[in-house]
């Protein structure tokens, strides 16, 4: 509605900007077109004046004929160089404008300062009682936004736990998980990993131990193996096979000609939605992350495959801490802890049974997907 309602305004704005650009280009074009003729007129006029005055001076004996010819040659050389300069003026002007733009870009400093703490040091020094992830009264306001996207979130996540995040469209689910790999910084409160503020971490070290699977499955042109190794370039063949098995990709990969050498088209056009999602999950698993974030990344999978995927992830020997963002209650109902978001605020937190008994927002979502009789028995 927003896009099409503003269509006429956008057309008018586009035409206005194009007219301004066209007028400027026409003005510059006229100047450029006049430069060469004017240069020739001025220099040739100078030569005419030189010949006239030179003839008079030669006649009275002030100059020799050779000196006049030399002056005319100098004027001809000046003409050539002036023509070159006239042709360069537009190019030089564009170059100056481009240089100024590059300079302004290079002067921009990142708002997000990089820390120095390495993941290994923080994880090794952390006590057993220290949670892997902790949100302390966290709020987030995007730059230029009028209102907060997240407000006052507080929860703790222990190592190896599975955390389900559910809520309506626009409730802030993706915003919450984007704070963990520090794609954004909280505007209020603190996000802690192993008891340390996330701002203290070196970004490369932090993100090297976090696997993120986004809502939109993105694959690159190349073989399946090349796509999987995007998660870890040095991954061994066994690691790739393990990732394929856990992500429930092995079945369809085995059916492809060449298996891991099967060519994926740009964007994964020659794969189904579910196959693309499973391969992106496998790519994240290849790096063996300590924290795995699945941001509504199983929406194209059937319930049986989704359940098998979650079961396989729970059985991983590395025991990663898993965040599952989903619109499906079935995908998160067996999580150790479920966070229910409503318009950026935490409407409830607890297990499936606790929320079903005490959280109206969770009840509304759950019973919209399952018959109420089944919910009572659960």
mmCIF file of C-alpha atoms in Angstrom:
data_model
loop_
_atom_site.group_PDB
_atom_site.id
_atom_site.type_symbol
_atom_site.label_atom_id
_atom_site.label_comp_id
_atom_site.label_asym_id
_atom_site.label_seq_id
_atom_site.Cartn_x
_atom_site.Cartn_y
_atom_site.Cartn_z
ATOM 1 C CA UNK A 1 0.000 0.000 0.000
ATOM 2 C CA UNK A 2 2.815 2.407 0.920
ATOM 3 C CA UNK A 3 4.675 1.659 -2.313
ATOM 4 C CA UNK A 4 1.772 2.151 -4.735
ATOM 5 C CA UNK A 5 0.192 5.005 -2.816
ATOM 6 C CA UNK A 6 3.386 7.040 -3.339
ATOM 7 C CA UNK A 7 3.794 6.072 -6.988
ATOM 8 C CA UNK A 8 2.688 9.405 -8.457
ATOM 9 C CA UNK A 9 4.831 11.354 -5.991
ATOM 10 C CA UNK A 10 7.841 9.210 -6.853
ATOM 11 C CA UNK A 11 7.232 9.712 -10.593
ATOM 12 C CA UNK A 12 7.030 13.488 -10.077
ATOM 13 C CA UNK A 13 10.185 13.488 -7.973
ATOM 14 C CA UNK A 14 12.013 11.338 -10.540
ATOM 15 C CA UNK A 15 10.999 13.627 -13.421
ATOM 16 C CA UNK A 16 11.983 16.744 -11.477
ATOM 17 C CA UNK A 17 15.419 15.362 -10.620
ATOM 18 C CA UNK A 18 15.955 14.249 -14.224
ATOM 19 C CA UNK A 19 14.942 17.656 -15.594
ATOM 20 C CA UNK A 20 17.408 19.346 -13.233
ATOM 21 C CA UNK A 21 20.175 16.990 -14.362
ATOM 22 C CA UNK A 22 19.254 17.419 -18.043
ATOM 23 C CA UNK A 23 19.286 21.226 -17.773
ATOM 24 C CA UNK A 24 22.683 21.147 -16.082
ATOM 25 C CA UNK A 25 24.076 18.815 -18.757
ATOM 26 C CA UNK A 26 22.684 21.023 -21.550
ATOM 27 C CA UNK A 27 24.272 24.102 -19.959
ATOM 28 C CA UNK A 28 27.629 22.365 -19.660
ATOM 29 C CA UNK A 29 27.251 20.992 -23.195
ATOM 30 C CA UNK A 30 26.736 24.517 -24.603
ATOM 31 C CA UNK A 31 29.848 25.769 -22.834
ATOM 32 C CA UNK A 32 31.822 22.729 -24.008
ATOM 33 C CA UNK A 33 30.565 23.197 -27.572
ATOM 34 C CA UNK A 34 31.632 26.866 -27.609
ATOM 35 C CA UNK A 35 35.106 26.286 -26.163
ATOM 36 C CA UNK A 36 36.851 25.084 -29.346
ATOM 37 C CA UNK A 37 35.321 27.683 -31.757
ATOM 38 C CA UNK A 38 36.036 30.518 -29.313
ATOM 39 C CA UNK A 39 39.598 29.288 -28.832
ATOM 40 C CA UNK A 40 40.165 29.216 -32.611
ATOM 41 C CA UNK A 41 38.614 32.683 -33.059
ATOM 42 C CA UNK A 42 40.715 34.253 -30.306
ATOM 43 C CA UNK A 43 44.006 32.684 -31.384
ATOM 44 C CA UNK A 44 43.427 33.262 -35.122
ATOM 45 C CA UNK A 45 42.404 36.845 -34.354
ATOM 46 C CA UNK A 46 45.684 37.178 -32.482
ATOM 47 C CA UNK A 47 47.582 35.804 -35.492
ATOM 48 C CA UNK A 48 45.843 38.305 -37.801
ATOM 49 C CA UNK A 49 46.783 41.143 -35.472
ATOM 50 C CA UNK A 50 50.345 39.796 -35.252
ATOM 51 C CA UNK A 51 50.729 39.621 -39.044
ATOM 52 C CA UNK A 52 49.342 43.155 -39.442
ATOM 53 C CA UNK A 53 51.486 44.708 -36.726
ATOM 54 C CA UNK A 54 54.481 42.575 -37.740
ATOM 55 C CA UNK A 55 54.216 43.759 -41.353
ATOM 56 C CA UNK A 56 54.273 47.389 -40.192
ATOM 57 C CA UNK A 57 57.244 46.746 -37.846
ATOM 58 C CA UNK A 58 59.169 44.901 -40.592
ATOM 59 C CA UNK A 59 58.483 47.769 -42.982
ATOM 60 C CA UNK A 60 59.953 50.313 -40.584
ATOM 61 C CA UNK A 61 62.828 48.012 -39.668
ATOM 62 C CA UNK A 62 61.963 47.193 -35.999
ATOM 63 C CA UNK A 63 61.539 43.452 -36.696
ATOM 64 C CA UNK A 64 62.908 40.962 -39.136
ATOM 65 C CA UNK A 65 60.721 38.658 -41.193
ATOM 66 C CA UNK A 66 62.126 35.624 -39.339
ATOM 67 C CA UNK A 67 61.057 37.043 -35.960
ATOM 68 C CA UNK A 68 57.495 37.527 -37.237
ATOM 69 C CA UNK A 69 57.365 33.957 -38.555
ATOM 70 C CA UNK A 70 58.656 32.681 -35.176
ATOM 71 C CA UNK A 71 55.915 34.595 -33.337
ATOM 72 C CA UNK A 72 53.272 33.130 -35.657
ATOM 73 C CA UNK A 73 54.606 29.600 -34.956
ATOM 74 C CA UNK A 74 54.420 30.278 -31.223
ATOM 75 C CA UNK A 75 50.796 31.400 -31.603
ATOM 76 C CA UNK A 76 49.997 28.205 -33.530
ATOM 77 C CA UNK A 77 51.504 26.082 -30.733
ATOM 78 C CA UNK A 78 49.496 28.043 -28.154
ATOM 79 C CA UNK A 79 46.335 27.324 -30.182
ATOM 80 C CA UNK A 80 46.953 23.563 -30.069
ATOM 81 C CA UNK A 81 47.514 23.575 -26.311
ATOM 82 C CA UNK A 82 44.456 25.757 -25.668
ATOM 83 C CA UNK A 83 42.294 23.345 -27.675
ATOM 84 C CA UNK A 84 43.612 20.467 -25.544
ATOM 85 C CA UNK A 85 42.857 22.453 -22.379
ATOM 86 C CA UNK A 86 39.332 23.233 -23.598
ATOM 87 C CA UNK A 87 38.683 19.525 -24.135
ATOM 88 C CA UNK A 88 40.080 18.688 -20.695
ATOM 89 C CA UNK A 89 38.047 21.206 -18.696
ATOM 90 C CA UNK A 90 34.885 19.049 -18.529
ATOM 91 C CA UNK A 91 36.900 15.920 -17.693
ATOM 92 C CA UNK A 92 38.852 17.754 -14.987
ATOM 93 C CA UNK A 93 35.633 19.146 -13.498
ATOM 94 C CA UNK A 94 34.108 15.653 -13.320
ATOM 95 C CA UNK A 95 37.334 14.306 -11.806
ATOM 96 C CA UNK A 96 37.300 16.987 -9.095
ATOM 97 C CA UNK A 97 33.665 16.208 -8.254
ATOM 98 C CA UNK A 98 34.428 12.463 -8.090
ATOM 99 C CA UNK A 99 37.495 13.123 -5.953
ATOM 100 C CA UNK A 100 35.448 15.196 -3.514
ATOM 101 C CA UNK A 101 32.869 12.404 -3.251
ATOM 102 C CA UNK A 102 35.554 9.773 -2.632
ATOM 103 C CA UNK A 103 37.101 12.015 0.014
ATOM 104 C CA UNK A 104 33.759 12.441 1.784
ATOM 105 C CA UNK A 105 33.238 8.660 1.807
ATOM 106 C CA UNK A 106 36.740 7.989 3.153
ATOM 107 C CA UNK A 107 36.201 10.532 5.929
ATOM 108 C CA UNK A 108 33.231 8.561 7.273
ATOM 109 C CA UNK A 109 34.184 6.760 10.459
ATOM 110 C CA UNK A 110 32.243 3.690 11.637
ATOM 111 C CA UNK A 111 29.903 4.348 14.530
ATOM 112 C CA UNK A 112 30.555 0.820 15.814
ATOM 113 C CA UNK A 113 33.970 0.674 17.481
ATOM 114 C CA UNK A 114 35.787 -2.638 17.396
ATOM 115 C CA UNK A 115 36.865 -4.216 20.682
ATOM 116 C CA UNK A 116 39.962 -6.279 21.415
ATOM 117 C CA UNK A 117 38.591 -9.195 23.455
ATOM 118 C CA UNK A 118 38.942 -12.572 21.750
ATOM 119 C CA UNK A 119 36.176 -15.167 21.998
ATOM 120 C CA UNK A 120 38.567 -17.856 23.239
ATOM 121 C CA UNK A 121 39.777 -15.685 26.114
ATOM 122 C CA UNK A 122 36.252 -14.789 27.239
ATOM 123 C CA UNK A 123 34.919 -18.351 26.890
ATOM 124 C CA UNK A 124 37.914 -19.824 28.686
ATOM 125 C CA UNK A 125 37.738 -17.362 31.558
ATOM 126 C CA UNK A 126 33.970 -17.657 31.968
ATOM 127 C CA UNK A 127 32.641 -19.410 35.052
ATOM 128 C CA UNK A 128 30.218 -22.297 34.718
ATOM 129 C CA UNK A 129 27.416 -20.163 36.158
ATOM 130 C CA UNK A 130 27.956 -17.353 33.655
ATOM 131 C CA UNK A 131 25.354 -17.452 30.853
ATOM 132 C CA UNK A 132 26.473 -17.643 27.238
ATOM 133 C CA UNK A 133 24.139 -14.798 26.246
ATOM 134 C CA UNK A 134 22.509 -12.272 28.536
ATOM 135 C CA UNK A 135 20.271 -9.321 27.697
ATOM 136 C CA UNK A 136 20.037 -6.699 30.451
ATOM 137 C CA UNK A 137 17.192 -4.193 29.920
ATOM 138 C CA UNK A 138 18.054 -3.955 26.206
ATOM 139 C CA UNK A 139 16.325 -1.473 23.908
ATOM 140 C CA UNK A 140 17.005 -0.769 20.232
ATOM 141 C CA UNK A 141 16.092 2.233 18.121
ATOM 142 C CA UNK A 142 17.143 2.180 14.480
ATOM 143 C CA UNK A 143 18.821 5.305 13.155
ATOM 144 C CA UNK A 144 16.208 7.758 11.927
ATOM 145 C CA UNK A 145 13.338 5.781 13.459
ATOM 146 C CA UNK A 146 10.795 7.578 15.591
ATOM 147 C CA UNK A 147 10.118 4.767 18.048
ATOM 148 C CA UNK A 148 11.961 1.866 19.658
ATOM 149 C CA UNK A 149 11.961 -1.466 17.844
ATOM 150 C CA UNK A 150 12.863 -3.341 21.043
ATOM 151 C CA UNK A 151 12.077 -2.198 24.569
ATOM 152 C CA UNK A 152 13.449 -3.412 27.892
ATOM 153 C CA UNK A 153 14.395 -7.012 27.029
ATOM 154 C CA UNK A 154 16.024 -9.046 29.823
ATOM 155 C CA UNK A 155 16.803 -12.783 29.743
ATOM 156 C CA UNK A 156 19.662 -15.271 30.233
ATOM 157 C CA UNK A 157 20.671 -18.172 28.011
ATOM 158 C CA UNK A 158 22.846 -21.030 29.268
ATOM 159 C CA UNK A 159 25.272 -23.046 27.126
ATOM 160 C CA UNK A 160 23.598 -25.673 24.953
ATOM 161 C CA UNK A 161 20.073 -24.329 25.448
ATOM 162 C CA UNK A 162 17.616 -23.925 22.609
ATOM 163 C CA UNK A 163 15.756 -20.620 22.676
ATOM 164 C CA UNK A 164 12.577 -20.130 20.671
ATOM 165 C CA UNK A 165 11.549 -16.604 19.639
ATOM 166 C CA UNK A 166 8.009 -16.102 18.414
ATOM 167 C CA UNK A 167 5.715 -13.169 17.778
ATOM 168 C CA UNK A 168 3.667 -11.425 15.148
ATOM 169 C CA UNK A 169 5.034 -9.729 12.033
ATOM 170 C CA UNK A 170 7.054 -6.650 13.017
ATOM 171 C CA UNK A 171 7.306 -7.649 16.669
ATOM 172 C CA UNK A 172 11.130 -7.399 16.638
ATOM 173 C CA UNK A 173 12.225 -11.038 16.358
ATOM 174 C CA UNK A 174 14.940 -10.440 13.763
ATOM 175 C CA UNK A 175 16.036 -7.250 15.535
ATOM 176 C CA UNK A 176 16.618 -9.249 18.716
ATOM 177 C CA UNK A 177 18.841 -11.910 17.146
ATOM 178 C CA UNK A 178 20.723 -9.305 15.069
ATOM 179 C CA UNK A 179 22.060 -7.854 18.318
ATOM 180 C CA UNK A 180 23.871 -11.122 19.184
ATOM 181 C CA UNK A 181 26.439 -11.038 16.294
ATOM 182 C CA UNK A 182 26.482 -7.253 16.794
ATOM 183 C CA UNK A 183 24.979 -6.263 13.471
ATOM 184 C CA UNK A 184 23.541 -3.385 15.507
ATOM 185 C CA UNK A 185 24.355 -1.953 18.915
ATOM 186 C CA UNK A 186 21.717 -1.692 21.619
ATOM 187 C CA UNK A 187 20.745 1.934 22.280
ATOM 188 C CA UNK A 188 19.980 1.118 25.915
ATOM 189 C CA UNK A 189 21.066 -1.686 28.211
ATOM 190 C CA UNK A 190 23.750 -4.304 27.612
ATOM 191 C CA UNK A 191 24.124 -7.456 25.553
ATOM 192 C CA UNK A 192 26.641 -9.763 27.248
ATOM 193 C CA UNK A 193 28.391 -12.919 26.059
ATOM 194 C CA UNK A 194 30.135 -14.950 28.758
ATOM 195 C CA UNK A 195 29.492 -12.044 31.131
ATOM 196 C CA UNK A 196 31.377 -9.526 28.953
ATOM 197 C CA UNK A 197 29.751 -6.623 27.145
ATOM 198 C CA UNK A 198 29.525 -7.496 23.458
ATOM 199 C CA UNK A 199 31.164 -4.155 22.607
ATOM 200 C CA UNK A 200 34.422 -5.415 24.151
ATOM 201 C CA UNK A 201 34.749 -8.243 21.591
ATOM 202 C CA UNK A 202 36.781 -8.197 18.424
ATOM 203 C CA UNK A 203 34.123 -8.357 15.689
ATOM 204 C CA UNK A 204 35.926 -10.928 13.555
ATOM 205 C CA UNK A 205 36.466 -13.215 16.530
ATOM 206 C CA UNK A 206 32.873 -12.747 17.722
ATOM 207 C CA UNK A 207 31.227 -13.454 14.378
ATOM 208 C CA UNK A 208 33.610 -16.329 13.672
ATOM 209 C CA UNK A 209 31.882 -18.305 16.454
ATOM 210 C CA UNK A 210 28.307 -17.383 15.548
ATOM 211 C CA UNK A 211 26.407 -19.013 12.693
ATOM 212 C CA UNK A 212 23.521 -16.977 11.270
ATOM 213 C CA UNK A 213 20.959 -18.305 8.810
ATOM 214 C CA UNK A 214 18.828 -15.430 7.549
ATOM 215 C CA UNK A 215 15.174 -15.433 6.526
ATOM 216 C CA UNK A 216 16.016 -15.282 2.830
ATOM 217 C CA UNK A 217 18.147 -18.215 1.664
ATOM 218 C CA UNK A 218 21.041 -16.859 -0.417
ATOM 219 C CA UNK A 219 23.226 -19.193 -2.466
ATOM 220 C CA UNK A 220 26.007 -18.264 -4.864
ATOM 221 C CA UNK A 221 26.843 -19.431 -8.354
ATOM 222 C CA UNK A 222 29.151 -22.440 -8.090
ATOM 223 C CA UNK A 223 29.182 -25.988 -6.786
ATOM 224 C CA UNK A 224 27.440 -27.135 -3.611
ATOM 225 C CA UNK A 225 30.879 -27.693 -2.085
ATOM 226 C CA UNK A 226 31.958 -24.118 -2.842
ATOM 227 C CA UNK A 227 28.760 -22.796 -1.264
ATOM 228 C CA UNK A 228 29.272 -24.884 1.878
ATOM 229 C CA UNK A 229 32.917 -23.857 2.217
ATOM 230 C CA UNK A 230 31.818 -20.246 2.298
ATOM 231 C CA UNK A 231 31.134 -21.003 5.965
ATOM 232 C CA UNK A 232 34.603 -22.473 6.502
ATOM 233 C CA UNK A 233 37.177 -22.531 3.698
ATOM 234 C CA UNK A 234 39.303 -25.153 5.431
ATOM 235 C CA UNK A 235 36.439 -27.576 6.160
ATOM 236 C CA UNK A 236 37.257 -31.250 5.568
ATOM 237 C CA UNK A 237 35.061 -33.577 3.502
ATOM 238 C CA UNK A 238 33.761 -35.210 6.713
ATOM 239 C CA UNK A 239 32.656 -31.819 8.045
ATOM 240 C CA UNK A 240 30.694 -31.144 4.853
ATOM 241 C CA UNK A 241 29.000 -34.540 4.998
ATOM 242 C CA UNK A 242 28.138 -34.053 8.679
ATOM 243 C CA UNK A 243 26.622 -30.632 7.960
ATOM 244 C CA UNK A 244 24.563 -32.067 5.105
ATOM 245 C CA UNK A 245 23.273 -34.865 7.336
ATOM 246 C CA UNK A 246 22.298 -32.573 10.232
ATOM 247 C CA UNK A 247 20.622 -30.036 7.918
ATOM 248 C CA UNK A 248 18.580 -32.823 6.235
ATOM 249 C CA UNK A 249 20.227 -31.973 2.905
ATOM 250 C CA UNK A 250 21.962 -35.290 2.306
ATOM 251 C CA UNK A 251 18.953 -36.962 0.696
ATOM 252 C CA UNK A 252 18.502 -34.475 -2.127
ATOM 253 C CA UNK A 253 22.252 -33.810 -2.538
ATOM 254 C CA UNK A 254 22.832 -37.559 -3.077
ATOM 255 C CA UNK A 255 20.236 -37.455 -5.838
ATOM 256 C CA UNK A 256 22.019 -34.629 -7.687
ATOM 257 C CA UNK A 257 24.462 -35.433 -10.488
ATOM 258 C CA UNK A 258 27.966 -35.112 -9.068
ATOM 259 C CA UNK A 259 26.688 -34.619 -5.500
ATOM 260 C CA UNK A 260 28.914 -31.858 -4.050
ATOM 261 C CA UNK A 261 30.066 -30.930 -7.568
ATOM 262 C CA UNK A 262 26.508 -30.130 -8.644
ATOM 263 C CA UNK A 263 26.402 -26.592 -10.077
ATOM 264 C CA UNK A 264 24.138 -24.150 -8.258
ATOM 265 C CA UNK A 265 22.880 -21.243 -10.349
ATOM 266 C CA UNK A 266 23.050 -17.678 -9.087
ATOM 267 C CA UNK A 267 20.649 -17.293 -6.170
ATOM 268 C CA UNK A 268 19.947 -21.036 -6.232
ATOM 269 C CA UNK A 269 17.406 -20.749 -9.066
ATOM 270 C CA UNK A 270 17.737 -24.454 -9.900
ATOM 271 C CA UNK A 271 16.820 -25.529 -6.341
ATOM 272 C CA UNK A 272 13.513 -25.475 -4.491
ATOM 273 C CA UNK A 273 12.883 -23.143 -1.555
ATOM 274 C CA UNK A 274 13.271 -25.926 0.993
ATOM 275 C CA UNK A 275 16.494 -27.179 -0.598
ATOM 276 C CA UNK A 276 17.983 -23.681 -0.555
ATOM 277 C CA UNK A 277 17.087 -23.225 3.109
ATOM 278 C CA UNK A 278 18.636 -26.555 4.075
ATOM 279 C CA UNK A 279 21.870 -25.754 2.222
ATOM 280 C CA UNK A 280 22.160 -22.359 3.928
ATOM 281 C CA UNK A 281 21.700 -24.104 7.288
ATOM 282 C CA UNK A 282 24.392 -26.639 6.283
ATOM 283 C CA UNK A 283 26.710 -23.753 5.360
ATOM 284 C CA UNK A 284 26.287 -22.267 8.837
ATOM 285 C CA UNK A 285 26.855 -25.659 10.476
ATOM 286 C CA UNK A 286 30.112 -26.235 8.584
ATOM 287 C CA UNK A 287 31.835 -23.596 10.715
ATOM 288 C CA UNK A 288 30.731 -25.466 13.892
ATOM 289 C CA UNK A 289 29.412 -22.341 15.623
ATOM 290 C CA UNK A 290 29.111 -21.955 19.388
ATOM 291 C CA UNK A 291 25.911 -19.946 18.836
ATOM 292 C CA UNK A 292 23.557 -20.843 15.985
ATOM 293 C CA UNK A 293 20.825 -18.395 14.945
ATOM 294 C CA UNK A 294 18.041 -19.691 12.685
ATOM 295 C CA UNK A 295 16.034 -16.631 11.689
ATOM 296 C CA UNK A 296 12.810 -18.148 10.337
ATOM 297 C CA UNK A 297 15.071 -20.263 8.120
ATOM 298 C CA UNK A 298 12.852 -23.366 8.045
ATOM 299 C CA UNK A 299 9.656 -21.735 6.786
ATOM 300 C CA UNK A 300 9.783 -23.670 3.474
ATOM 301 C CA UNK A 301 10.302 -27.048 5.166
ATOM 302 C CA UNK A 302 7.495 -29.473 5.900
ATOM 303 C CA UNK A 303 6.772 -30.251 9.562
ATOM 304 C CA UNK A 304 8.509 -33.665 9.475
ATOM 305 C CA UNK A 305 11.737 -32.282 7.985
ATOM 306 C CA UNK A 306 11.623 -29.313 10.361
ATOM 307 C CA UNK A 307 11.286 -31.642 13.349
ATOM 308 C CA UNK A 308 14.118 -33.888 12.087
ATOM 309 C CA UNK A 309 16.334 -30.834 11.609
ATOM 310 C CA UNK A 310 15.718 -29.570 15.133
ATOM 311 C CA UNK A 311 16.335 -33.040 16.551
ATOM 312 C CA UNK A 312 19.632 -33.364 14.659
ATOM 313 C CA UNK A 313 20.811 -29.958 15.879
ATOM 314 C CA UNK A 314 19.983 -30.896 19.479
ATOM 315 C CA UNK A 315 22.075 -34.040 19.044
ATOM 316 C CA UNK A 316 25.212 -32.249 17.808
ATOM 317 C CA UNK A 317 28.280 -33.179 19.865
ATOM 318 C CA UNK A 318 29.387 -29.503 19.947
ATOM 319 C CA UNK A 319 26.106 -28.632 21.744
ATOM 320 C CA UNK A 320 25.725 -25.122 20.311
ATOM 321 C CA UNK A 321 23.414 -22.585 21.898
ATOM 322 C CA UNK A 322 20.553 -22.288 19.398
ATOM 323 C CA UNK A 323 18.174 -19.383 18.756
ATOM 324 C CA UNK A 324 15.173 -20.334 16.611
ATOM 325 C CA UNK A 325 13.040 -17.509 15.235
ATOM 326 C CA UNK A 326 9.787 -18.831 13.824
ATOM 327 C CA UNK A 327 6.169 -18.041 13.096
ATOM 328 C CA UNK A 328 5.316 -21.693 13.756
ATOM 329 C CA UNK A 329 4.521 -22.679 17.320
ATOM 330 C CA UNK A 330 5.425 -26.276 16.429
ATOM 331 C CA UNK A 331 9.003 -25.231 15.588
ATOM 332 C CA UNK A 332 9.728 -23.766 19.013
ATOM 333 C CA UNK A 333 7.400 -25.579 21.429
ATOM 334 C CA UNK A 334 10.148 -28.008 22.536
ATOM 335 C CA UNK A 335 12.696 -25.246 23.164
ATOM 336 C CA UNK A 336 14.215 -24.922 26.640
ATOM 337 C CA UNK A 337 12.963 -21.354 26.775
ATOM 338 C CA UNK A 338 10.518 -19.453 24.593
ATOM 339 C CA UNK A 339 10.505 -15.669 24.279
ATOM 340 C CA UNK A 340 7.232 -14.143 23.091
ATOM 341 C CA UNK A 341 7.536 -10.679 21.545
ATOM 342 C CA UNK A 342 4.715 -8.221 21.013
ATOM 343 C CA UNK A 343 5.512 -4.873 19.371
ATOM 344 C CA UNK A 344 9.125 -4.997 20.535
ATOM 345 C CA UNK A 345 8.315 -5.871 24.131
ATOM 346 C CA UNK A 346 8.600 -9.199 25.903
ATOM 347 C CA UNK A 347 5.056 -10.473 26.328
ATOM 348 C CA UNK A 348 6.199 -13.661 28.015
ATOM 349 C CA UNK A 349 9.136 -15.989 28.616
ATOM 350 C CA UNK A 350 9.144 -19.617 29.728
ATOM 351 C CA UNK A 351 8.521 -23.128 28.500
ATOM 352 C CA UNK A 352 5.712 -24.101 26.131
ATOM 353 C CA UNK A 353 3.537 -25.400 28.978
ATOM 354 C CA UNK A 354 4.091 -22.294 31.123
ATOM 355 C CA UNK A 355 3.287 -19.891 28.314
ATOM 356 C CA UNK A 356 0.254 -21.869 27.213
ATOM 357 C CA UNK A 357 -1.094 -21.542 30.739
ATOM 358 C CA UNK A 358 -0.145 -17.917 31.494
ATOM 359 C CA UNK A 359 0.634 -15.914 28.328
ATOM 360 C CA UNK A 360 -2.351 -14.619 26.292
ATOM 361 C CA UNK A 361 -0.106 -13.554 23.371
ATOM 362 C CA UNK A 362 1.364 -17.063 23.077
ATOM 363 C CA UNK A 363 -2.068 -18.657 23.472
ATOM 364 C CA UNK A 364 -3.374 -16.545 20.583
ATOM 365 C CA UNK A 365 -0.519 -17.630 18.297
ATOM 366 C CA UNK A 366 -0.674 -21.292 19.322
ATOM 367 C CA UNK A 367 -4.436 -21.736 19.059
ATOM 368 C CA UNK A 368 -4.477 -19.974 15.673
ATOM 369 C CA UNK A 369 -2.341 -22.874 14.395
ATOM 370 C CA UNK A 370 -3.685 -25.811 16.424
ATOM 371 C CA UNK A 371 -7.236 -26.787 17.421
ATOM 372 C CA UNK A 372 -7.968 -25.723 20.977
ATOM 373 C CA UNK A 373 -8.899 -29.266 21.994
ATOM 374 C CA UNK A 374 -5.401 -30.420 21.089
ATOM 375 C CA UNK A 375 -3.924 -27.516 23.019
ATOM 376 C CA UNK A 376 -5.870 -28.469 26.152
ATOM 377 C CA UNK A 377 -4.549 -32.025 26.000
ATOM 378 C CA UNK A 378 -1.013 -30.762 25.496
#
